[in-house]
Coordinates of C-alpha atoms and ligand atoms in Angstrom, one line a residue:
M1 CA 174.3 86.5 153.9
A2 CA 171.9 85.4 151.2
T3 CA 173.3 82.5 149.3
H4 CA 172.6 82.1 145.5
K5 CA 170.9 78.9 144.6
A6 CA 172.3 77.8 141.2
T7 CA 169.7 77.8 138.4
K8 CA 169.5 75.3 135.5
L9 CA 167.8 76.1 132.3
G10 CA 167.0 73.5 129.7
V11 CA 166.4 74.3 126.1
I12 CA 164.8 71.7 124.0
G13 CA 165.5 71.9 120.2
A14 CA 169.0 72.9 118.8
G15 CA 167.7 74.4 115.8
G16 CA 167.6 78.0 114.9
V17 CA 165.3 79.1 117.8
G18 CA 166.7 76.8 120.4
S19 CA 170.4 77.8 119.7
A20 CA 169.5 81.5 119.7
T21 CA 167.7 81.1 123.0
A22 CA 170.7 79.3 124.6
Y23 CA 173.0 81.9 123.2
A24 CA 170.9 84.8 124.6
A25 CA 170.7 83.1 127.9
T26 CA 174.6 83.0 127.9
L27 CA 175.0 86.6 126.9
R28 CA 172.6 87.8 129.5
G29 CA 173.5 85.4 132.3
A30 CA 170.0 84.2 132.7
A31 CA 171.1 80.9 134.4
D32 CA 174.2 79.3 135.9
E33 CA 173.8 76.1 133.9
I34 CA 172.3 76.0 130.3
V35 CA 171.7 72.6 128.6
I36 CA 170.4 72.0 125.0
Y37 CA 168.5 68.8 124.3
D38 CA 167.7 67.5 120.7
I39 CA 166.9 64.2 119.3
A40 CA 169.6 65.3 116.8
G41 CA 172.2 64.8 119.6
E42 CA 175.4 65.6 117.6
R43 CA 173.7 69.0 116.7
A44 CA 172.8 69.8 120.2
E45 CA 176.3 68.9 121.5
A46 CA 177.9 71.1 118.6
E47 CA 175.6 74.0 119.5
G48 CA 176.4 73.6 123.2
L49 CA 180.2 73.6 122.5
D50 CA 180.1 76.6 120.1
I51 CA 178.3 78.6 122.8
A52 CA 180.5 77.3 125.6
H53 CA 183.6 78.4 123.8
G54 CA 182.5 82.1 124.0
T55 CA 181.7 82.1 127.8
M56 CA 184.9 83.9 128.5
F57 CA 183.3 86.9 127.0
A58 CA 179.8 86.5 128.4
S59 CA 178.4 85.1 131.7
E60 CA 180.4 82.1 132.9
A61 CA 177.5 79.8 132.6
K62 CA 178.2 76.1 132.2
V63 CA 176.9 75.2 128.6
S64 CA 176.4 71.9 127.1
G65 CA 174.3 69.9 124.7
G66 CA 173.3 66.3 123.8
G67 CA 170.8 63.8 122.6
D68 CA 170.2 62.1 126.1
I69 CA 167.2 63.5 127.9
E70 CA 169.1 62.9 131.1
I71 CA 170.8 66.3 130.2
L72 CA 167.6 68.0 131.5
R73 CA 167.6 66.4 134.8
N74 CA 166.5 68.9 137.6
C75 CA 166.1 71.8 135.4
D76 CA 164.4 74.7 137.1
M77 CA 163.0 75.9 133.7
V78 CA 162.6 74.2 130.3
V79 CA 162.0 76.2 127.1
V80 CA 160.5 74.0 124.4
T81 CA 161.5 75.0 120.8
A82 CA 161.5 71.4 119.3
G83 CA 159.3 70.8 116.4
A84 CA 158.6 71.4 112.8
R85 CA 159.5 74.8 111.6
Q86 CA 157.1 77.2 109.6
Q87 CA 157.7 77.0 105.8
S88 CA 157.1 80.0 103.7
G89 CA 153.3 80.6 103.1
Q90 CA 152.6 78.2 106.0
S91 CA 150.5 79.5 108.9
R92 CA 151.4 78.6 112.5
L93 CA 148.2 76.6 112.9
D94 CA 149.3 74.4 109.9
L95 CA 152.2 73.0 112.1
V96 CA 149.9 71.7 114.9
D97 CA 149.5 68.1 114.1
A98 CA 153.2 67.3 113.7
N99 CA 154.1 69.2 116.9
V100 CA 151.3 67.6 118.9
R101 CA 152.7 64.1 118.1
I102 CA 156.2 65.2 119.0
F103 CA 155.0 66.6 122.4
E104 CA 153.1 63.4 123.2
A105 CA 156.2 61.5 122.7
M106 CA 158.7 63.8 124.4
L107 CA 157.0 65.7 127.2
P108 CA 156.3 62.8 129.6
K109 CA 160.0 62.0 129.5
V110 CA 161.0 65.6 130.3
I111 CA 158.7 65.8 133.3
E112 CA 160.2 62.6 134.6
V113 CA 163.7 64.0 134.7
A114 CA 162.7 67.6 135.6
P115 CA 159.5 67.3 137.7
S116 CA 159.6 70.7 139.3
A117 CA 160.5 72.6 136.1
I118 CA 158.5 75.4 134.8
L119 CA 157.7 74.7 131.2
M120 CA 157.5 77.4 128.6
I121 CA 156.4 76.6 125.1
V122 CA 157.8 78.5 122.0
T123 CA 157.1 75.9 119.4
N124 CA 154.3 77.0 117.1
P125 CA 151.3 77.3 117.3
C126 CA 152.5 78.1 120.9
D127 CA 149.0 79.0 122.3
V128 CA 147.6 75.7 121.3
L129 CA 150.6 73.7 122.3
A130 CA 150.7 75.4 125.8
V131 CA 147.4 73.9 126.4
V132 CA 148.4 70.5 124.9
A133 CA 151.5 70.4 126.9
Q134 CA 149.7 71.2 130.1
K135 CA 147.2 68.4 129.5
I136 CA 150.0 65.8 128.6
T137 CA 152.0 66.8 131.7
G138 CA 149.3 67.5 134.2
L139 CA 151.3 70.5 135.3
P140 CA 149.4 73.4 136.9
T141 CA 148.5 76.0 134.4
E142 CA 150.8 78.6 136.0
R143 CA 153.8 76.4 135.4
C144 CA 153.0 75.6 131.8
F145 CA 152.5 78.6 129.4
A146 CA 153.7 80.0 126.1
S147 CA 155.9 82.9 125.2
G148 CA 152.9 84.3 123.5
T149 CA 152.9 87.8 122.4
V150 CA 156.1 88.9 124.2
L151 CA 157.9 88.9 120.8
D152 CA 155.0 90.5 119.0
S153 CA 154.8 93.4 121.4
S154 CA 158.5 94.0 121.0
R155 CA 157.9 94.1 117.1
L156 CA 155.0 96.6 117.7
R157 CA 157.1 98.8 119.9
W158 CA 160.0 98.7 117.5
L159 CA 157.5 100.0 114.6
I160 CA 156.0 102.6 116.8
A161 CA 159.4 103.8 118.0
N162 CA 160.7 104.1 114.4
K163 CA 157.6 106.1 113.4
A164 CA 157.6 108.4 116.4
K165 CA 161.5 108.7 116.4
V166 CA 161.8 107.8 120.1
S167 CA 163.5 105.1 121.9
I168 CA 161.8 101.8 121.9
K169 CA 162.1 101.7 125.7
S170 CA 159.8 104.7 126.0
V171 CA 157.0 103.1 123.9
H172 CA 154.3 101.3 126.0
A173 CA 152.1 99.2 123.9
N174 CA 151.0 95.6 123.8
V175 CA 149.9 92.9 121.3
V176 CA 147.4 90.5 123.0
G177 CA 145.5 87.5 121.8
E178 CA 146.9 84.6 119.8
H179 CA 150.5 84.6 118.9
G180 CA 149.3 84.5 115.1
D181 CA 147.2 86.0 112.5
S182 CA 144.3 87.0 115.0
E183 CA 146.5 88.9 117.4
F184 CA 145.9 92.7 117.8
P185 CA 147.6 95.7 119.6
V186 CA 145.5 97.2 122.6
W187 CA 145.7 100.7 121.1
S188 CA 143.3 102.1 123.7
A189 CA 146.1 101.8 126.3
A190 CA 149.2 102.5 124.0
N191 CA 151.3 105.6 124.9
I192 CA 154.7 107.1 124.7
G193 CA 155.8 108.6 127.9
M194 CA 152.4 108.9 129.1
V195 CA 151.1 110.6 126.0
P196 CA 148.3 108.5 124.5
L197 CA 149.3 107.3 121.1
D198 CA 146.2 108.9 119.6
E199 CA 147.5 112.2 120.8
W200 CA 151.1 112.0 119.7
T201 CA 152.0 114.5 117.1
G202 CA 154.7 114.5 114.4
E203 CA 157.1 117.3 113.5
D204 CA 154.3 119.1 111.5
G205 CA 152.2 119.2 114.6
N206 CA 149.7 116.8 113.1
K207 CA 148.5 113.5 114.8
L208 CA 151.0 110.8 113.7
F209 CA 149.0 107.6 114.6
T210 CA 146.0 108.0 112.4
E211 CA 143.5 105.0 112.0
D212 CA 145.4 104.1 108.7
V213 CA 148.8 104.3 110.3
K214 CA 147.7 102.1 113.3
K215 CA 146.1 99.6 110.8
E216 CA 149.3 99.4 109.0
I217 CA 151.5 99.0 111.9
A218 CA 149.3 96.4 113.5
N219 CA 149.4 94.4 110.2
D220 CA 153.2 94.9 109.9
A221 CA 153.6 93.6 113.5
M222 CA 151.4 90.6 112.8
R223 CA 153.1 89.8 109.5
A224 CA 156.7 90.6 110.8
A225 CA 157.5 87.0 111.0
Y226 CA 156.4 86.3 107.5
K227 CA 158.8 88.9 106.1
V228 CA 161.8 87.4 107.9
I229 CA 160.8 83.8 106.8
E230 CA 160.7 85.1 103.3
G231 CA 164.1 86.5 103.5
K232 CA 166.0 83.9 105.7
G233 CA 163.8 80.8 106.0
S234 CA 163.0 81.3 109.7
T235 CA 163.1 83.7 112.6
N236 CA 165.4 83.1 115.6
Y237 CA 167.3 86.0 117.1
A238 CA 164.3 88.1 118.4
I239 CA 162.5 85.1 119.7
G240 CA 165.6 83.9 121.4
I241 CA 166.1 87.0 123.4
S242 CA 162.4 87.4 124.0
A243 CA 162.3 83.9 125.5
I244 CA 165.2 84.7 127.7
R245 CA 163.6 87.9 129.0
I246 CA 160.7 85.7 130.2
V247 CA 163.4 83.2 131.8
E248 CA 165.0 85.9 133.6
A249 CA 161.7 87.1 135.0
V250 CA 160.9 83.5 136.2
L251 CA 164.3 82.5 137.5
G252 CA 165.0 85.9 139.0
G253 CA 161.5 86.0 140.7
E254 CA 160.9 89.4 139.3
D255 CA 157.0 89.6 139.5
A256 CA 157.4 91.2 136.0
V257 CA 154.5 91.9 133.8
L258 CA 154.8 90.3 130.4
N259 CA 152.5 89.3 127.6
L260 CA 152.5 85.6 128.2
S261 CA 149.9 83.1 127.0
T262 CA 148.0 81.1 129.6
Q263 CA 144.6 79.6 130.0
I264 CA 142.3 82.6 131.1
R265 CA 139.1 80.7 131.7
G266 CA 136.2 83.0 132.4
K267 CA 137.9 86.4 131.7
Y268 CA 136.2 88.6 129.3
G269 CA 133.5 86.1 128.9
I270 CA 136.0 83.6 127.3
E271 CA 135.0 80.0 128.2
G272 CA 136.9 76.8 127.2
E273 CA 140.5 76.2 127.8
A274 CA 142.2 78.4 125.2
A275 CA 145.4 80.1 126.1
V276 CA 145.8 83.5 125.0
S277 CA 148.2 86.4 125.8
L278 CA 147.5 89.1 128.1
P279 CA 149.7 91.1 130.3
S280 CA 150.4 88.7 133.3
I281 CA 152.6 88.7 136.4
V282 CA 155.3 86.2 136.3
N283 CA 157.8 85.0 139.0
R284 CA 159.5 81.8 140.3
A285 CA 156.1 80.1 140.6
G286 CA 155.3 80.9 136.8
V287 CA 152.4 83.0 135.7
V288 CA 150.8 83.9 138.9
R289 CA 148.2 86.4 137.8
V290 CA 146.5 87.6 134.5
L291 CA 145.7 91.2 134.7
D292 CA 142.4 92.6 134.0
V293 CA 143.3 95.1 131.2
P294 CA 140.7 97.8 130.4
M295 CA 139.8 97.2 126.7
N296 CA 137.0 98.6 124.6
E297 CA 134.2 96.7 123.1
E298 CA 135.9 96.2 119.8
E299 CA 139.1 94.9 121.4
I300 CA 137.3 92.4 123.7
E301 CA 135.4 91.1 120.7
K302 CA 138.8 90.6 118.9
L303 CA 140.1 88.8 122.0
R304 CA 137.1 86.4 122.0
K305 CA 137.7 85.8 118.4
S306 CA 141.3 85.1 119.0
A307 CA 140.4 82.5 121.7
G308 CA 137.8 81.0 119.5
E309 CA 140.4 80.3 116.8
I310 CA 142.7 78.6 119.4
Q311 CA 139.8 76.7 120.9
K312 CA 138.9 75.3 117.4
T313 CA 142.4 74.1 116.8
L314 CA 142.5 72.5 120.1
E315 CA 139.3 70.7 119.4
S316 CA 140.6 69.6 115.9
V317 CA 143.6 67.8 117.7
G318 CA 141.5 66.2 120.3
Y319 CA 142.5 68.5 123.2
G320 CA 139.3 70.7 123.4
D321 CA 138.0 69.5 126.7
Ligands
LIG1 P1 164.4 73.9 113.4 O1 163.8 73.1 112.5 O2 165.6 74.7 113.2 O3 164.7 73.2 114.9 C1 163.8 72.3 115.5 C2 164.5 71.4 116.2 O4 163.7 70.5 116.9 C3 165.5 70.3 115.3 O5 166.8 70.5 115.6 C4 164.9 69.0 115.6 O6 165.8 68.0 115.5 C5 164.2 69.1 116.9 N1 163.3 68.1 117.3 C6 162.3 67.7 116.5 N2 161.7 66.8 117.2 C7 162.2 66.6 118.4 C8 162.0 65.8 119.4 N3 161.1 64.8 119.5 N4 162.8 65.8 120.5 C9 163.8 66.7 120.6 N5 164.1 67.7 119.5 C10 163.3 67.5 118.5 O7 163.2 74.9 113.8 P2 163.3 76.4 114.4 O8 163.5 77.5 113.5 O9 164.4 76.3 115.6 O10 161.8 76.6 115.1 C11 161.4 75.8 116.2 C12 160.0 76.1 116.6 O11 159.9 77.5 117.0 C13 158.9 76.1 115.4 O12 157.9 75.5 115.8 C14 158.8 77.6 115.0 O13 157.6 77.8 114.4 C15 158.8 78.1 116.4 N6 159.0 79.5 116.5 C16 158.2 80.2 117.5 C17 158.2 81.5 117.8 C18 157.4 82.2 118.8 O14 157.3 83.4 119.0 N7 156.6 81.4 119.6 C19 159.1 82.4 116.9 C20 159.9 81.7 116.0 C21 159.9 80.3 115.8

């Protein structure tokens, strides 16, 4: 009989994103033990308790939080959400300096207590910070990546599903590139139940996803976070559950294909060390393979532009090479 090895998930940051991530992990039973670490120790302890008090109605995970980094000892996976949050009108790249400093101080201690953990960066700009984190920790690139455009792809599918009036689960469409302003959907491969999106017709029999409609949807998917931030100050629930979908794929050893952000050196003619999102196979070893997605020339050009933006930011914070 196979025996279950207990899994331990660490979440760094007990703010809006970290607590939503830990809560989603508990609801979905993503790990046997869930710990939340924050320099604001009381906050982390309180979030841990609040989530733990509901475990009777969720998975019976052991949940706790605190301000001592020891709480992360021997985690199998650590999701990093600590950092400065995006203010209204501020781009994700504006956050970079503050968050690089936080990572330099924090990550060496994390790796000391959890040396075999898989590290996933959610803190923005997550593509840049995944590379920074990999360099600070010296982890192999497959074990240090960012949540990338998993969330953006879910937003895109939600928009397409609403327009076509079909279940979101029947929409196959992906956002790739930067988790940020230069991201883009790979329309050439998008489909609903095997019908290419370009062929999909509305109730009147006319093509629904015209160039103008696709442009609007791509823009809405990219701007989705800005709209939520305007209304409630930050985003947290959708990123929390997206992060946990990735955790499940890792800790469950799923070999799932998700749009994670890793260094893709050499693919599509992209040199340098930028991490960008592309559909990738993820399992207990981390991101084990980035898929060679067929893209048209225009899409490849956009991907290169996205990688160029990330590379520029990496260089501006001294992590370019
Ligand atoms: P928040 O301000 O609510 O929480 C951040 C937490 O980090 C705070 O509790 C703070 O005490 C903690 N922190 C700061 N420095 C720390 C350190 N050195 N060690 C431990 N903890 C530390 O912010 P939030 O709304 O939870 O957002 C967190 C991050 O997630 C931001 O960078 C935001 O842009 C990002 N985010 C990413 C995505 C994505 O898709 N990648 C989506 C939403 C938000």
